[in-house]
Coordinates of C-alpha atoms and ligand atoms in Angstrom, one line a residue:
Chain D
M1 CA 106.5 -58.2 -165.4
N2 CA 102.9 -58.2 -164.1
I3 CA 101.3 -61.1 -162.3
I4 CA 99.4 -62.3 -165.3
D5 CA 102.4 -62.4 -167.6
F6 CA 104.4 -64.0 -164.8
I7 CA 101.9 -66.8 -164.5
L8 CA 101.4 -67.3 -168.2
R9 CA 105.1 -67.6 -168.8
S10 CA 105.9 -69.9 -165.9
S11 CA 106.9 -73.3 -166.9
E12 CA 105.2 -75.0 -164.0
T13 CA 101.7 -74.4 -162.7
Q14 CA 101.7 -71.7 -160.0
R15 CA 100.1 -72.2 -156.7
L16 CA 98.2 -69.5 -154.8
P17 CA 96.2 -70.7 -151.9
V18 CA 94.0 -68.1 -150.2
A19 CA 95.7 -68.6 -146.9
V20 CA 96.7 -66.1 -144.2
Y21 CA 94.9 -67.4 -141.2
P22 CA 96.8 -70.7 -141.3
G23 CA 99.9 -68.5 -140.8
L24 CA 98.8 -68.3 -137.2
L25 CA 99.8 -71.9 -136.8
L26 CA 103.4 -70.8 -137.4
S27 CA 103.4 -67.3 -136.0
G28 CA 101.1 -67.8 -133.0
G29 CA 98.4 -65.3 -132.1
T30 CA 94.6 -65.1 -132.9
V31 CA 92.4 -64.2 -135.8
R32 CA 91.2 -61.3 -133.7
E33 CA 94.8 -60.0 -133.3
I34 CA 95.7 -60.3 -137.0
T35 CA 92.6 -58.5 -138.2
S36 CA 93.2 -55.6 -135.9
D37 CA 97.0 -55.2 -135.8
W38 CA 99.0 -55.0 -139.0
A39 CA 102.3 -55.9 -137.5
L40 CA 100.9 -59.3 -136.3
Q41 CA 99.2 -59.9 -139.6
L42 CA 102.5 -59.2 -141.3
K43 CA 104.1 -61.7 -139.0
A44 CA 101.7 -64.5 -139.9
I45 CA 102.1 -63.8 -143.7
K46 CA 105.9 -63.7 -143.4
A47 CA 105.9 -67.1 -141.6
L48 CA 104.0 -68.6 -144.5
Q49 CA 106.4 -67.0 -147.0
A50 CA 109.4 -68.3 -145.1
R51 CA 107.9 -71.9 -145.1
Y52 CA 106.6 -72.0 -148.8
K53 CA 108.8 -69.5 -150.7
S54 CA 105.7 -68.6 -152.7
P55 CA 106.1 -65.7 -155.2
F56 CA 102.6 -64.4 -154.0
A57 CA 101.7 -62.9 -150.7
L58 CA 98.1 -62.0 -150.0
T59 CA 96.7 -59.9 -147.1
A60 CA 94.0 -61.5 -144.9
M61 CA 90.4 -62.0 -146.3
D62 CA 88.6 -60.0 -143.8
L63 CA 85.3 -59.2 -145.6
S64 CA 83.8 -57.3 -142.7
V65 CA 86.2 -54.3 -143.0
E66 CA 84.3 -52.4 -145.6
A67 CA 80.8 -52.9 -144.2
E68 CA 82.1 -51.9 -140.8
N69 CA 83.4 -48.8 -142.3
F70 CA 79.9 -47.9 -143.7
G71 CA 78.6 -48.4 -140.1
A72 CA 77.6 -52.1 -139.9
K73 CA 78.1 -53.9 -136.6
V74 CA 80.8 -56.6 -136.6
L75 CA 81.0 -59.6 -134.4
F76 CA 84.5 -60.5 -133.4
S77 CA 85.7 -63.8 -131.8
E78 CA 89.1 -64.9 -131.0
N79 CA 89.5 -67.5 -133.7
E80 CA 86.8 -66.9 -136.2
V81 CA 86.8 -64.5 -139.1
P82 CA 84.9 -61.3 -138.1
T83 CA 81.4 -61.2 -139.5
I84 CA 78.6 -58.7 -139.9
D85 CA 75.7 -58.7 -137.4
G86 CA 72.2 -57.8 -138.6
R87 CA 71.3 -55.4 -141.4
L88 CA 72.6 -51.8 -141.4
L89 CA 70.0 -50.8 -144.2
T90 CA 66.5 -52.1 -144.5
N91 CA 64.8 -50.0 -147.2
A92 CA 65.3 -47.9 -150.4
E93 CA 65.2 -44.8 -148.3
D94 CA 68.1 -46.0 -146.1
I95 CA 70.0 -46.8 -149.4
E96 CA 69.4 -43.3 -150.7
K97 CA 70.6 -41.7 -147.5
I98 CA 73.7 -43.6 -146.6
K99 CA 76.9 -41.7 -147.4
V100 CA 80.0 -43.3 -148.8
P101 CA 82.6 -43.2 -146.1
S102 CA 86.3 -42.6 -146.7
P103 CA 88.1 -45.9 -146.7
D104 CA 91.1 -44.5 -144.8
K105 CA 89.4 -44.8 -141.5
G106 CA 88.8 -48.0 -139.5
R107 CA 90.3 -51.5 -139.9
G108 CA 91.0 -51.0 -143.6
I109 CA 94.2 -49.4 -142.5
V110 CA 95.3 -52.7 -141.0
Q111 CA 95.1 -54.2 -144.4
I112 CA 96.8 -51.3 -146.1
K113 CA 99.7 -51.1 -143.7
T114 CA 100.2 -54.9 -143.9
L115 CA 100.4 -54.7 -147.6
E116 CA 102.7 -51.7 -147.6
A117 CA 105.2 -53.5 -145.3
L118 CA 105.1 -56.6 -147.6
A119 CA 105.6 -54.4 -150.7
K120 CA 108.6 -52.7 -149.2
E121 CA 110.5 -56.0 -148.9
K122 CA 109.3 -57.4 -152.2
K123 CA 111.9 -58.9 -154.5
S124 CA 111.6 -59.2 -158.2
D125 CA 109.1 -61.8 -159.5
E126 CA 107.2 -61.5 -156.2
F127 CA 103.7 -60.2 -156.1
I128 CA 101.7 -58.6 -153.3
L129 CA 98.0 -58.8 -153.3
G130 CA 95.5 -56.9 -151.2
G131 CA 92.3 -58.6 -150.2
L132 CA 88.9 -56.8 -150.4
I133 CA 85.2 -57.5 -150.9
G134 CA 83.4 -57.1 -154.3
P135 CA 80.7 -54.5 -154.9
Y136 CA 77.6 -56.7 -154.9
S137 CA 78.7 -58.6 -151.8
L138 CA 79.5 -55.4 -149.9
A139 CA 75.9 -54.2 -150.8
G140 CA 74.6 -57.6 -149.6
R141 CA 76.4 -57.3 -146.3
L142 CA 74.8 -53.9 -145.7
F143 CA 71.3 -54.8 -146.7
G144 CA 71.2 -58.5 -145.7
I145 CA 72.3 -61.1 -148.2
S146 CA 68.9 -62.6 -148.6
E147 CA 66.9 -59.4 -148.7
F148 CA 69.4 -57.9 -151.2
M149 CA 68.8 -60.8 -153.6
E150 CA 65.1 -59.9 -153.4
I151 CA 65.5 -56.3 -154.2
T152 CA 67.6 -57.1 -157.3
L153 CA 64.3 -58.3 -158.7
L154 CA 61.7 -56.1 -156.9
E155 CA 63.5 -52.8 -156.6
P156 CA 66.4 -53.0 -159.0
E157 CA 67.0 -49.3 -159.0
A158 CA 67.5 -49.3 -155.3
A159 CA 69.9 -52.3 -155.6
H160 CA 71.9 -50.5 -158.3
C161 CA 72.0 -47.4 -156.2
L162 CA 73.6 -49.3 -153.2
I163 CA 76.0 -51.2 -155.4
K164 CA 77.2 -47.9 -157.0
K165 CA 78.0 -46.6 -153.6
A166 CA 79.9 -49.9 -152.9
V167 CA 81.8 -49.3 -156.1
E168 CA 82.7 -45.8 -155.1
H169 CA 84.1 -47.0 -151.8
Q170 CA 86.0 -50.0 -153.3
I171 CA 87.6 -47.8 -156.0
K172 CA 89.1 -45.7 -153.3
Y173 CA 90.0 -48.6 -151.2
A174 CA 91.6 -50.4 -154.0
K175 CA 93.6 -47.3 -155.0
M176 CA 95.0 -47.3 -151.5
F177 CA 96.2 -50.7 -152.0
K178 CA 97.7 -49.8 -155.3
E179 CA 99.4 -46.7 -153.8
A180 CA 100.8 -48.8 -151.0
G181 CA 102.5 -51.0 -153.6
A182 CA 100.1 -53.8 -154.5
D183 CA 100.5 -55.7 -157.7
A184 CA 96.9 -56.8 -157.7
V185 CA 93.8 -57.0 -155.5
F186 CA 91.9 -60.1 -154.8
M187 CA 88.3 -59.1 -154.9
A188 CA 85.9 -61.6 -153.3
E189 CA 82.3 -61.6 -154.6
P190 CA 80.9 -64.6 -152.8
A191 CA 77.2 -63.5 -152.6
A192 CA 77.0 -62.9 -156.3
G193 CA 77.2 -66.6 -157.1
L194 CA 73.6 -67.1 -155.9
L195 CA 72.3 -64.8 -158.7
W196 CA 70.9 -66.0 -162.0
P197 CA 73.5 -65.6 -164.8
E198 CA 72.2 -62.3 -166.3
G199 CA 71.7 -61.1 -162.7
L200 CA 75.3 -61.8 -162.0
R201 CA 76.3 -59.9 -165.1
D202 CA 74.2 -56.9 -164.4
F203 CA 74.7 -56.6 -160.6
S204 CA 78.2 -57.7 -160.3
S205 CA 80.4 -58.0 -163.4
V206 CA 79.3 -54.6 -164.9
Y207 CA 80.6 -53.0 -161.7
V208 CA 83.8 -55.1 -161.6
K209 CA 84.4 -53.8 -165.0
E210 CA 84.0 -50.2 -163.9
I211 CA 86.3 -50.7 -161.0
A212 CA 88.8 -52.4 -163.3
A213 CA 88.6 -49.4 -165.8
E214 CA 89.5 -47.1 -162.9
L215 CA 92.4 -49.1 -161.6
E216 CA 94.0 -51.8 -163.9
D217 CA 97.2 -50.9 -165.8
E218 CA 100.2 -52.6 -167.0
N219 CA 101.3 -53.3 -163.4
F220 CA 98.1 -53.6 -161.5
K221 CA 95.5 -56.3 -161.9
I222 CA 92.2 -57.4 -160.4
I223 CA 91.6 -61.0 -159.5
L224 CA 87.9 -61.7 -159.2
H225 CA 87.0 -64.5 -156.7
N226 CA 83.5 -66.1 -156.9
C227 CA 83.1 -69.2 -154.8
G228 CA 79.3 -69.6 -155.4
C229 CA 79.0 -69.6 -159.1
T230 CA 78.8 -72.6 -161.5
I231 CA 80.0 -73.2 -165.0
E232 CA 76.7 -71.8 -166.2
H233 CA 77.8 -68.4 -164.9
L234 CA 81.0 -68.4 -166.8
D235 CA 80.1 -66.0 -169.6
A236 CA 78.5 -63.6 -167.1
V237 CA 81.6 -63.6 -164.9
L238 CA 83.9 -63.1 -167.9
A239 CA 81.6 -60.1 -168.9
S240 CA 83.7 -58.2 -166.2
G241 CA 86.4 -58.0 -168.9
I242 CA 89.3 -58.7 -166.5
S243 CA 91.8 -61.5 -167.1
F244 CA 92.1 -63.4 -163.8
F245 CA 89.3 -65.4 -162.1
H246 CA 89.3 -67.5 -158.9
F247 CA 86.5 -70.1 -158.5
G248 CA 85.2 -72.3 -155.6
K249 CA 84.0 -75.8 -155.4
P250 CA 80.8 -75.4 -157.3
T251 CA 82.7 -74.4 -160.5
D252 CA 84.1 -77.0 -162.8
V253 CA 87.5 -75.3 -163.1
V254 CA 88.8 -77.9 -165.5
K255 CA 86.1 -77.2 -168.0
A256 CA 86.4 -73.4 -167.3
V257 CA 90.2 -73.4 -168.1
H258 CA 89.5 -75.4 -171.2
T259 CA 86.8 -73.0 -172.3
V260 CA 88.3 -69.5 -171.8
P261 CA 90.9 -68.0 -174.1
D262 CA 94.5 -68.9 -173.3
N263 CA 95.3 -65.4 -171.9
I264 CA 92.7 -65.6 -169.2
I265 CA 93.7 -67.2 -165.9
I266 CA 91.5 -69.5 -164.0
A267 CA 92.4 -70.5 -160.4
G268 CA 90.9 -72.9 -158.1
N269 CA 89.3 -74.8 -156.4
L270 CA 90.4 -77.4 -153.7
D271 CA 87.7 -76.9 -151.0
P272 CA 89.0 -75.3 -147.8
M273 CA 87.0 -77.3 -145.4
E274 CA 87.1 -80.6 -147.2
M275 CA 90.7 -80.6 -148.3
F276 CA 92.6 -78.2 -146.0
V277 CA 90.8 -79.0 -142.7
Q278 CA 89.4 -82.5 -142.9
A279 CA 91.2 -84.6 -145.6
S280 CA 94.2 -86.7 -144.9
V281 CA 97.6 -85.5 -146.3
E282 CA 97.3 -88.4 -148.9
E283 CA 93.8 -87.3 -149.9
M284 CA 95.0 -83.7 -150.3
K285 CA 98.0 -84.7 -152.4
S286 CA 96.0 -86.9 -154.6
K287 CA 93.2 -84.4 -155.2
A288 CA 95.8 -81.6 -155.9
E289 CA 97.7 -83.9 -158.3
E290 CA 94.5 -84.9 -160.1
L291 CA 93.7 -81.2 -160.7
L292 CA 97.3 -80.6 -161.9
S293 CA 97.1 -83.4 -164.2
Q294 CA 93.7 -82.5 -165.7
T295 CA 95.0 -79.0 -166.4
A296 CA 98.5 -79.9 -167.5
D297 CA 98.0 -78.7 -171.0
K298 CA 97.1 -75.3 -169.8
R299 CA 99.5 -72.5 -168.8
N300 CA 96.6 -70.3 -167.7
F301 CA 95.7 -72.5 -164.7
V302 CA 96.7 -71.6 -161.1
L303 CA 96.2 -74.3 -158.3
S304 CA 94.4 -72.8 -155.4
S305 CA 91.9 -73.3 -152.6
G306 CA 88.3 -72.7 -153.6
C307 CA 87.9 -70.1 -150.9
D308 CA 89.6 -68.6 -147.9
I309 CA 91.4 -71.3 -145.8
P310 CA 90.3 -71.1 -142.1
P311 CA 92.6 -70.9 -139.1
N312 CA 91.9 -74.5 -138.2
A313 CA 93.4 -75.9 -141.4
K314 CA 96.2 -78.5 -141.1
L315 CA 99.7 -77.2 -141.9
A316 CA 100.6 -80.8 -143.1
N317 CA 97.8 -80.3 -145.7
L318 CA 99.1 -77.0 -146.9
D319 CA 102.5 -78.6 -147.2
A320 CA 100.9 -81.3 -149.3
F321 CA 99.3 -78.7 -151.4
Y322 CA 102.6 -77.2 -152.3
A323 CA 104.3 -80.5 -152.5
A324 CA 101.9 -82.1 -155.0
E325 CA 103.5 -82.9 -158.3
L326 CA 102.4 -83.7 -161.8
Chain V
M1 CA 39.2 -70.9 -163.1
A2 CA 41.0 -68.0 -164.6
E3 CA 41.5 -66.2 -161.2
L4 CA 43.4 -69.2 -159.9
Q5 CA 45.7 -69.1 -162.9
K6 CA 46.4 -65.4 -162.2
I7 CA 47.1 -66.2 -158.5
K8 CA 49.5 -68.9 -159.6
E9 CA 51.3 -66.6 -162.0
A10 CA 51.5 -63.8 -159.5
I11 CA 53.1 -66.1 -157.0
M12 CA 55.6 -67.4 -159.4
G13 CA 56.5 -63.8 -160.4
G14 CA 56.9 -62.9 -156.8
K15 CA 54.2 -60.2 -157.0
R16 CA 53.3 -60.0 -153.4
E17 CA 50.7 -57.2 -153.6
E18 CA 49.0 -58.6 -156.5
V19 CA 48.8 -62.0 -154.8
S20 CA 47.2 -60.3 -151.7
R21 CA 44.7 -58.4 -153.9
L22 CA 43.7 -61.5 -155.9
V23 CA 43.5 -63.8 -153.0
Q24 CA 41.4 -61.3 -151.0
A25 CA 39.1 -60.8 -153.9
A26 CA 38.6 -64.5 -154.4
L27 CA 37.8 -65.0 -150.7
T28 CA 35.3 -62.1 -150.8
A29 CA 33.7 -63.5 -153.9
G30 CA 33.1 -66.6 -151.8
D31 CA 35.7 -69.0 -153.4
S32 CA 36.6 -71.8 -151.2
P33 CA 40.1 -71.3 -149.5
V34 CA 40.9 -75.0 -150.2
E35 CA 40.4 -74.4 -153.9
I36 CA 42.5 -71.2 -153.8
L37 CA 45.2 -73.1 -152.1
E38 CA 45.1 -76.3 -154.1
G39 CA 44.2 -74.8 -157.4
G40 CA 46.4 -71.7 -157.5
M41 CA 48.9 -71.4 -154.6
I42 CA 50.3 -74.9 -154.2
P43 CA 50.7 -75.5 -157.9
A44 CA 52.6 -72.3 -158.1
M45 CA 55.2 -73.3 -155.6
R46 CA 55.4 -76.9 -157.1
E47 CA 56.1 -75.4 -160.5
I48 CA 58.7 -72.8 -159.4
G49 CA 60.3 -75.5 -157.2
D50 CA 60.6 -77.7 -160.3
K51 CA 62.2 -74.9 -162.3
F52 CA 64.6 -74.3 -159.5
S53 CA 65.6 -78.0 -159.5
R54 CA 66.3 -77.6 -163.3
N55 CA 68.3 -74.4 -162.8
E56 CA 65.7 -72.4 -164.8
V57 CA 65.2 -70.1 -161.9
Y58 CA 67.7 -69.2 -159.1
V59 CA 67.6 -68.4 -155.4
P60 CA 66.4 -64.8 -155.9
Q61 CA 63.3 -65.8 -157.9
M62 CA 62.6 -68.5 -155.3
L63 CA 62.9 -66.0 -152.5
I64 CA 60.4 -63.5 -153.9
A65 CA 58.0 -66.3 -154.9
A66 CA 58.2 -67.5 -151.3
R67 CA 57.4 -64.0 -149.9
A68 CA 54.4 -63.7 -152.3
M69 CA 53.2 -67.2 -151.2
Q70 CA 53.5 -66.1 -147.6
A71 CA 51.3 -63.0 -148.3
G72 CA 48.7 -65.3 -149.8
L73 CA 48.9 -67.8 -147.0
A74 CA 48.4 -65.0 -144.4
L75 CA 45.0 -64.4 -145.9
V76 CA 43.9 -68.0 -146.5
E77 CA 45.1 -69.6 -143.3
P78 CA 42.7 -67.9 -141.0
V79 CA 39.8 -68.7 -143.2
L80 CA 40.9 -72.4 -143.5
A81 CA 41.2 -72.6 -139.7
Q82 CA 37.6 -71.4 -139.4
T83 CA 36.3 -74.0 -141.7
G84 CA 38.0 -76.7 -139.7
H85 CA 40.4 -77.7 -142.7
Q86 CA 43.2 -79.9 -141.5
P87 CA 46.7 -79.4 -142.5
L88 CA 48.5 -82.5 -144.0
G89 CA 50.7 -82.7 -140.9
K90 CA 52.8 -80.5 -138.6
L91 CA 56.5 -80.1 -138.8
C92 CA 59.1 -78.0 -137.1
I93 CA 62.2 -76.7 -138.9
G94 CA 65.4 -75.1 -137.9
T95 CA 69.1 -74.6 -138.7
V96 CA 71.3 -76.5 -136.3
K97 CA 73.3 -75.2 -133.5
G98 CA 76.3 -73.0 -134.3
D99 CA 74.9 -72.3 -137.8
L100 CA 73.3 -69.1 -139.0
H101 CA 72.6 -69.8 -142.6
D102 CA 68.8 -69.6 -143.2
I103 CA 68.2 -69.0 -146.9
G104 CA 67.8 -72.7 -147.8
K105 CA 66.0 -73.4 -144.5
N106 CA 63.5 -70.6 -145.3
L107 CA 62.9 -72.0 -148.9
V108 CA 62.3 -75.5 -147.5
A109 CA 59.8 -74.1 -145.0
I110 CA 57.8 -72.2 -147.5
M111 CA 57.7 -75.1 -149.9
L112 CA 56.4 -77.3 -147.1
K113 CA 53.8 -74.7 -146.1
G114 CA 52.9 -74.3 -149.7
A115 CA 52.3 -78.0 -150.1
G116 CA 49.8 -77.9 -147.2
Y117 CA 51.8 -78.7 -144.1
E118 CA 51.8 -76.6 -140.9
V119 CA 55.3 -75.5 -140.2
V120 CA 56.8 -74.3 -137.0
D121 CA 59.8 -72.2 -137.9
L122 CA 62.4 -72.4 -135.0
G123 CA 64.9 -70.1 -136.8
V124 CA 68.6 -70.6 -136.7
N125 CA 71.1 -71.9 -134.1
C126 CA 68.8 -74.6 -132.8
D127 CA 69.9 -76.9 -130.2
I128 CA 67.9 -80.1 -129.1
N129 CA 65.8 -78.0 -126.6
K130 CA 64.8 -75.8 -129.3
Y131 CA 63.6 -78.7 -131.5
E132 CA 61.8 -80.1 -128.5
E133 CA 59.8 -76.9 -128.3
G134 CA 58.7 -77.6 -131.8
I135 CA 57.5 -81.0 -130.7
K136 CA 55.7 -79.6 -127.8
Q137 CA 53.8 -77.4 -130.2
G138 CA 52.5 -80.5 -131.9
A139 CA 55.1 -81.2 -134.6
N140 CA 55.8 -84.8 -135.3
V141 CA 58.7 -84.4 -137.8
V142 CA 61.9 -82.4 -137.2
V143 CA 63.4 -80.7 -140.3
C144 CA 67.1 -80.1 -139.8
S145 CA 69.2 -77.8 -142.0
A146 CA 73.0 -77.3 -141.8
L147 CA 75.3 -75.4 -144.2
L148 CA 78.7 -75.9 -142.4
T149 CA 80.7 -79.0 -142.2
T150 CA 81.5 -78.1 -138.6
T151 CA 77.8 -77.9 -137.7
M152 CA 76.6 -80.9 -139.6
P153 CA 77.7 -83.4 -137.0
Y154 CA 75.2 -82.0 -134.6
M155 CA 72.5 -83.5 -136.7
K156 CA 73.6 -86.8 -135.5
D157 CA 72.8 -85.8 -131.9
V158 CA 69.4 -84.5 -133.0
V159 CA 68.7 -87.8 -134.7
E160 CA 69.8 -89.9 -131.8
H161 CA 67.8 -87.8 -129.3
F162 CA 64.6 -88.1 -131.2
K163 CA 65.0 -91.8 -132.3
S164 CA 63.7 -93.2 -129.0
K165 CA 60.8 -90.8 -129.0
G166 CA 59.2 -91.8 -132.2
V167 CA 59.8 -88.5 -133.8
K168 CA 61.1 -88.5 -137.4
V169 CA 64.1 -86.4 -138.3
I170 CA 64.9 -85.4 -141.8
I171 CA 68.1 -83.5 -142.8
G172 CA 69.5 -81.4 -145.6
G173 CA 71.8 -78.5 -146.6
A174 CA 74.6 -78.1 -149.0
P175 CA 77.3 -80.3 -147.3
V176 CA 74.7 -83.1 -146.3
T177 CA 74.5 -86.2 -148.5
Q178 CA 72.3 -89.3 -148.7
N179 CA 75.3 -91.2 -147.5
Y180 CA 75.6 -89.1 -144.4
A181 CA 71.9 -89.4 -143.8
D182 CA 72.2 -93.2 -143.9
Q183 CA 75.2 -93.1 -141.7
I184 CA 73.6 -91.2 -138.8
G185 CA 70.3 -93.0 -139.3
A186 CA 68.2 -90.0 -140.3
D187 CA 64.7 -90.7 -141.6
G188 CA 65.4 -88.9 -144.9
Y189 CA 67.4 -86.5 -146.9
S190 CA 66.9 -84.6 -150.1
E191 CA 69.0 -82.3 -152.2
D192 CA 66.7 -79.4 -152.5
A193 CA 63.5 -77.8 -151.3
N194 CA 61.3 -79.4 -153.8
G195 CA 62.7 -82.8 -152.9
A196 CA 62.0 -81.9 -149.2
V197 CA 58.2 -81.9 -150.0
K198 CA 58.3 -85.2 -151.8
L199 CA 60.3 -86.6 -148.9
V200 CA 57.7 -85.5 -146.3
D201 CA 54.9 -86.7 -148.5
R202 CA 56.4 -90.1 -148.7
L203 CA 57.4 -90.1 -145.0
L204 CA 53.9 -89.3 -143.8
G205 CA 52.2 -91.3 -146.5
K206 CA 50.6 -88.2 -148.1
T207 CA 50.4 -87.6 -151.8
A208 CA 48.9 -84.1 -151.9
Ligands
B12_401 C1 75.0 -66.8 -148.0 C2 76.1 -67.4 -147.3 C3 76.4 -66.8 -146.0 C4 75.6 -65.7 -145.4 C5 74.3 -66.4 -144.7 C6 73.1 -65.4 -144.8 C7 71.9 -66.2 -144.4 N1 70.9 -65.4 -143.9 O1 71.7 -67.4 -144.6 C8 76.7 -65.2 -144.3 C9 77.5 -64.1 -145.0 C10 76.1 -64.7 -143.1 C11 77.5 -66.5 -144.2 C12 78.3 -66.7 -143.0 C13 79.2 -67.7 -143.0 N2 79.6 -68.6 -143.9 CO1 78.5 -68.9 -145.5 N3 77.8 -69.0 -147.2 C14 76.8 -68.4 -147.9 C15 76.7 -69.0 -149.3 C16 77.4 -68.0 -150.2 C17 75.3 -69.4 -149.8 C18 74.5 -70.3 -148.9 C19 73.1 -70.2 -149.4 O2 72.2 -69.6 -148.9 N4 72.7 -71.0 -150.5 C20 71.5 -71.0 -151.2 C21 70.5 -71.9 -150.5 C22 69.2 -71.9 -151.2 O3 71.0 -73.3 -150.6 P1 71.1 -74.3 -149.3 O4 71.2 -73.6 -148.0 O5 72.1 -75.3 -149.6 O6 69.6 -75.0 -149.3 C23 69.1 -75.8 -150.3 C24 69.4 -77.3 -150.1 O7 70.5 -77.5 -149.5 C25 68.2 -77.8 -149.5 N5 68.1 -77.8 -148.1 C26 68.5 -76.9 -147.1 N6 68.2 -77.3 -145.9 C27 67.5 -78.5 -145.9 C28 67.0 -79.3 -145.0 C29 66.3 -80.4 -145.3 C30 65.7 -81.3 -144.4 C31 66.2 -80.8 -146.8 C32 65.5 -82.0 -147.1 C33 66.8 -79.9 -147.7 C34 67.4 -78.8 -147.3 O8 67.1 -76.9 -150.0 C35 67.6 -75.6 -150.2 C36 66.9 -75.2 -151.5 O9 67.1 -76.0 -152.6 C37 77.6 -70.2 -149.2 C38 78.4 -70.6 -150.5 C39 77.5 -71.3 -151.6 N7 77.5 -70.6 -152.7 O10 76.8 -72.2 -151.3 C40 78.6 -70.0 -148.1 C41 79.1 -71.1 -147.2 C42 78.0 -72.0 -146.8 N8 79.5 -70.4 -146.0 C43 80.6 -70.8 -145.4 C44 81.3 -70.3 -144.3 C45 82.6 -71.0 -143.9 C46 80.7 -69.3 -143.5 C47 81.3 -68.6 -142.3 C48 81.9 -69.6 -141.2 C49 82.2 -67.5 -142.4 C50 82.9 -67.3 -143.6 N9 84.2 -67.6 -143.6 O11 82.3 -66.8 -144.6 C51 80.0 -67.9 -141.7 C52 79.3 -68.8 -140.7 C53 78.2 -68.1 -139.9 C54 77.5 -69.2 -139.1 N10 78.0 -69.4 -137.9 O12 76.7 -69.8 -139.6 C55 81.1 -72.0 -146.2 C56 80.9 -73.4 -145.6 C57 82.0 -74.3 -145.7 C58 81.8 -75.6 -145.1 N11 81.6 -76.6 -145.9 O13 81.7 -75.7 -143.9 C59 80.4 -71.9 -147.6 C60 80.1 -73.1 -148.4 C61 81.3 -70.9 -148.4 C62 82.6 -71.5 -148.8 N12 82.9 -71.9 -150.0 O14 83.5 -71.7 -148.0 N13 77.5 -67.3 -145.3

């Protein structure tokens, strides 16, 4: 069974928090270690698996991997998620010139190896997900998030040219996940949420569709994460044609799940900072239960965090997330 | 005047080169810089700011309009200075310590400039000393932006530091609320860049 059918046929609402870094609270180690050593990342993920018995396992959301592979400079620190420093590309000529690297070099391998190890031990009705960045956001990380938004309007051809290069890279990278045994990839497109709806469609969804056409089949699916968009962007996001969407705090997920067809999955959207780091256990439980009750009539809803949960989250809150009941 | 309308439209459309050309032409023709500013450029930023508040335009459109505005200002400002025109007031703006998000801060800065204020942009990752530099340059309001829940508490330090010195501090950014502003005793809060201008107008008693 594929991940979508599994969710749609479950009698209870499934839970899929975007959580790997909190695994460090159980396994020990630092963010820096698990983003550069697959065995340590595996250990953190397995610690979470052992505690929560979730049918889903996801590799770390390290959205610097692909841009680094293109040549961007990455800032590392012990306990913060690696991030891109400065702009690798600054004009249309740079965009034209940059070559698409092969994704089998660099730290992408850490992610692939982690996934491969998880897939090897997978039981039936378990699903292994690889984390990667979406095409628009990758282009934004190479050109500068702010500057890239500007060229979508001022030099749309250059913008499309860079996104196409990102697509080429992400198709290859996602294929590596697929070959390593992934059931799905979790593709994060955070920067696209700042675009206007038609812009989101033309500069992101169209390309997600292209990636999906290359990769999706009966047993491999794409989950699209967009933590910046609002309900006004819903049609533009759906234009990607895939069946599994993951939204953040700005999106009214209750409305979204009651708007989309029943075979389209909507996941979200408990805020990582507010709910997993700062809230009390009681607040977390009641917020999760509220969301469960508002979506109780829908089988196509998955309870999740709105974005990646940081390493300083509280385990007690993650416990409460899983313990919340209708 | 037709030219002012064209300048306004060019700014709203983010047409940087056209703005430069039109503004230069108007200045060469002897139009008053105040008139160009108040009749074309400022209304452009107000109008696009309103559209942004109503979700009719989004961040990318705001960013290109801001750049076009900047191109126009670069030509008008030196002429204004020569004529002894006084800005409405002087402010300094920066994203707080530990925080590197600057898109919102840049929009607030340009809206304030567009409204006739002089703005010292201190950049990102600003500690209290950095804001002090802005004050030394003559600013009497500190405009603080924060996008992270982890950096937002630093605003309290900034507010407390300037409280005793008679410098006003206003705050904003996605996680900030009116409630939080009241709680830490900030002199003002607003949800978006357009609101920031109205806030400063009120605070300094201007109704430009
Ligand atoms: C773009 C972005 C980035 C870019 C920043 C690029 C840049 N040059 O600014 C990059 C990729 C570098 C980045 C990095 C990080 N980010 Co970030 N980022 C965003 C994103 C997608 C958009 C922010 C933005 O620009 N919004 C558009 C602007 C126009 O809005 P704004 O800033 O709110 O400003 C408006 C108003 O608030 C107001 N305003 C702003 N300032 C002021 C000041 C005053 C006085 C007033 C009156 C008004 C006012 O006016 C503006 C215009 O209307 C948000 C998610 C989202 N969709 O909001 C996450 C987000 C802010 N980031 C987040 C995080 C966690 C991070 C990172 C820690 C790493 C990570 N895990 O991604 C790092 C932190 C780096 C650092 N130390 O600062 C979280 C913050 C969570 C939290 N609540 O603390 C968010 C919410 C994403 C999420 N859902 O988790 N990020």
